[in-house]
mmCIF file of C-alpha atoms in Angstrom:
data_model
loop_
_atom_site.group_PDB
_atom_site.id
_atom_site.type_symbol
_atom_site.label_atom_id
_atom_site.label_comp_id
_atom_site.label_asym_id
_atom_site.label_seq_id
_atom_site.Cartn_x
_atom_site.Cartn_y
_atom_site.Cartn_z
ATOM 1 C CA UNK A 1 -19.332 6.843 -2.027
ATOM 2 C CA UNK A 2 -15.494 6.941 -2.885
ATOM 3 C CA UNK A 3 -15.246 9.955 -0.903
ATOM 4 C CA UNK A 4 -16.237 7.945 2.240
ATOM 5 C CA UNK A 5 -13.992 5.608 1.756
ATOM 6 C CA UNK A 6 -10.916 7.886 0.599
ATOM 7 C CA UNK A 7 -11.471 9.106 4.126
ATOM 8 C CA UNK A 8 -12.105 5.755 6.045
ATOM 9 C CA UNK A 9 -8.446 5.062 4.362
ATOM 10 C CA UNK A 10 -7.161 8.630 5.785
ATOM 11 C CA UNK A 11 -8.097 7.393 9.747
ATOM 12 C CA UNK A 12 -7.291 3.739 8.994
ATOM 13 C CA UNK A 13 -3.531 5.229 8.294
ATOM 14 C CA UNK A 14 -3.473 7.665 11.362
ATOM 15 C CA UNK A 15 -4.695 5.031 13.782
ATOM 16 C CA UNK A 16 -2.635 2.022 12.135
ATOM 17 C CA UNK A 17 0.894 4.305 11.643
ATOM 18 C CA UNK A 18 0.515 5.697 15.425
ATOM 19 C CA UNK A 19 -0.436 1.613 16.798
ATOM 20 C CA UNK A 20 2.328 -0.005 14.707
ATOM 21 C CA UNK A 21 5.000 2.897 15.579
ATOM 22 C CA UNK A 22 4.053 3.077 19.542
ATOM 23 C CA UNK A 23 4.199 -1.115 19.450
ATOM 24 C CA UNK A 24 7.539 -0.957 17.657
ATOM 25 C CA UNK A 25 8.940 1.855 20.385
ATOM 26 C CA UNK A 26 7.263 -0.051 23.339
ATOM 27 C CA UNK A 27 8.954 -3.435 22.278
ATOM 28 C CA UNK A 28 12.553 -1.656 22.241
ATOM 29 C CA UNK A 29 12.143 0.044 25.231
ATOM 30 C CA UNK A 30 10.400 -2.550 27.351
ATOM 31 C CA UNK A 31 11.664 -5.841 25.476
ATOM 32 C CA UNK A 32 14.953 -4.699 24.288
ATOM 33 C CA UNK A 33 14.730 -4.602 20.732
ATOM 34 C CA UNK A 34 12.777 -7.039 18.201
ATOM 35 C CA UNK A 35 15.593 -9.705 18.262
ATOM 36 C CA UNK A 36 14.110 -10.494 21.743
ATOM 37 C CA UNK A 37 10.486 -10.330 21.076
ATOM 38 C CA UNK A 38 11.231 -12.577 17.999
ATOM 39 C CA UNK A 39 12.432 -15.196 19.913
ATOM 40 C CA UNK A 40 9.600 -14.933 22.692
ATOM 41 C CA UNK A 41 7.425 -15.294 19.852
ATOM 42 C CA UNK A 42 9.185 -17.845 18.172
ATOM 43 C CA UNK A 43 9.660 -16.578 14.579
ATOM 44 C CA UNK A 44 13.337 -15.523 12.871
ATOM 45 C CA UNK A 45 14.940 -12.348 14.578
ATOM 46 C CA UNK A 46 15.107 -11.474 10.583
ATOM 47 C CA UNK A 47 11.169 -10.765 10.551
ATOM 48 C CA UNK A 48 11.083 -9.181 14.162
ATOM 49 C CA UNK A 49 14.108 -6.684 12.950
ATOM 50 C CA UNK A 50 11.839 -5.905 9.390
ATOM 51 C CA UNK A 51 8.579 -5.417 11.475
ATOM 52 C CA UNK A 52 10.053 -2.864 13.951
ATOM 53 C CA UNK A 53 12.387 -0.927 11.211
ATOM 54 C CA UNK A 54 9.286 -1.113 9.371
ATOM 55 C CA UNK A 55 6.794 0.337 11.670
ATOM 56 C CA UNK A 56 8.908 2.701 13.070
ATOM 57 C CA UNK A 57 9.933 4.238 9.576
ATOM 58 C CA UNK A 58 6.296 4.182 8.386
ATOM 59 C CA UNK A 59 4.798 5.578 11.443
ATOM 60 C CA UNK A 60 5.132 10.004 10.659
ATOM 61 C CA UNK A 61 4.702 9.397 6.801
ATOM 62 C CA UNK A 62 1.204 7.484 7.281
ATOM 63 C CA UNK A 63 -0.068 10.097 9.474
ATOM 64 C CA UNK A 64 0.690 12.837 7.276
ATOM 65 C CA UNK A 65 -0.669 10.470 4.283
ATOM 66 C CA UNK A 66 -3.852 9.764 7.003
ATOM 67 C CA UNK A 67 -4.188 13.833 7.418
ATOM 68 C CA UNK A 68 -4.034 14.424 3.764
ATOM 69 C CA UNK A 69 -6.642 11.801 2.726
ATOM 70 C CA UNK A 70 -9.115 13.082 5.431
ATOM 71 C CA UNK A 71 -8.438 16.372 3.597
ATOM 72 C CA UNK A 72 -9.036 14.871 0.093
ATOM 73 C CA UNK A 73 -5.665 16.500 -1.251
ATOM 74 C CA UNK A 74 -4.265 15.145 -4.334
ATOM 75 C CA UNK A 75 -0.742 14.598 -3.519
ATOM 76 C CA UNK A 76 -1.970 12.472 -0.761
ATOM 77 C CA UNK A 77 -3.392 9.388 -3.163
ATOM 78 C CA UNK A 78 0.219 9.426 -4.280
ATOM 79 C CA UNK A 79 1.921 9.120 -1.144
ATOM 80 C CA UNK A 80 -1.038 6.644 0.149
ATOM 81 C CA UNK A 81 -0.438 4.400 -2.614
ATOM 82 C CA UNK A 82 3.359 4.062 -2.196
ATOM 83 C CA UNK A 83 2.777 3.588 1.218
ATOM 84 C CA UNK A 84 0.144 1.050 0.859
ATOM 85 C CA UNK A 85 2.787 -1.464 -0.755
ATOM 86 C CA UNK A 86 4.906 -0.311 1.652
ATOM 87 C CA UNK A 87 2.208 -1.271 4.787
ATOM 88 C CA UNK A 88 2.002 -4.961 3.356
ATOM 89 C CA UNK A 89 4.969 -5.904 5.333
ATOM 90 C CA UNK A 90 3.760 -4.838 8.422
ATOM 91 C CA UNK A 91 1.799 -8.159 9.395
ATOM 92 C CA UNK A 92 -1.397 -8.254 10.076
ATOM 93 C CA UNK A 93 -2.840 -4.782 10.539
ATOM 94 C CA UNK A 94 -0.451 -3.228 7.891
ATOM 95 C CA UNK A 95 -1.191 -5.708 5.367
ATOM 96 C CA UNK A 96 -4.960 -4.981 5.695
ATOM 97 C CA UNK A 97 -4.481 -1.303 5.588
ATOM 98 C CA UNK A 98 -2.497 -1.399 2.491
ATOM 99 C CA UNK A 99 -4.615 -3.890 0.799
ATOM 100 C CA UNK A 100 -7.607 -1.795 1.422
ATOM 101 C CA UNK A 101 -5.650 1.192 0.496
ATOM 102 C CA UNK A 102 -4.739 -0.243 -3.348
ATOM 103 C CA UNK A 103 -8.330 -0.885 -3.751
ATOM 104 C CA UNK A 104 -9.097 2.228 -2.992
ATOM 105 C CA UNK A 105 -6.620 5.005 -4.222
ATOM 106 C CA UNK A 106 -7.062 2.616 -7.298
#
């Protein structure tokens, strides 16, 4: 049963890394940047800046993490866990992901 969901983690992180990280690149190059978006959205250009740096930074390490859990390697538990806490800032996907992801790798 773990096993399932060790690898339901592993696809959760490939699909959410690639969505958050093409979002993040579609609102620079189509909204110029997140201190735009921010204010179409109406929160503080502080948060849009986090989310983008965020997803964009995130995006290559949780595939590799999503590869490695589908895989059932060991060193990817440890690199899924740091970037579970890492994933909570990424709001709302991301912070399901790495919730999910701490229950799991732990």
């Amino acid at each position: 049963m773990n096993e399932i969901h060790i690898r339901t983690l592993g696809v959760l992180n490939i699909a959410g890394g690639t969505l958050a990280g093409l979002f993040a690149l579609f609102n620079i190059l189509f909204f110029g940047g997140p201190i735009s978006i921010s204010g179409y959205l109406g929160v503080s250009q502080v948060v849009g800046v986090v989310w983008v740096t965020a997803a964009l930074l995130l995006m290559i390490p949780c595939i590799i993490a999503g590869l490695g859990l589908i895989s059932l390697r060991g060193w990817a538990r440890d690199l899924g866990i740091i970037l579970a806490v890492l994933q909570l800032l990424i709001i709302p996907t991301g912070t399901l992901i790495g919730a999910y992801g701490l229950v799991v790798l732990f």
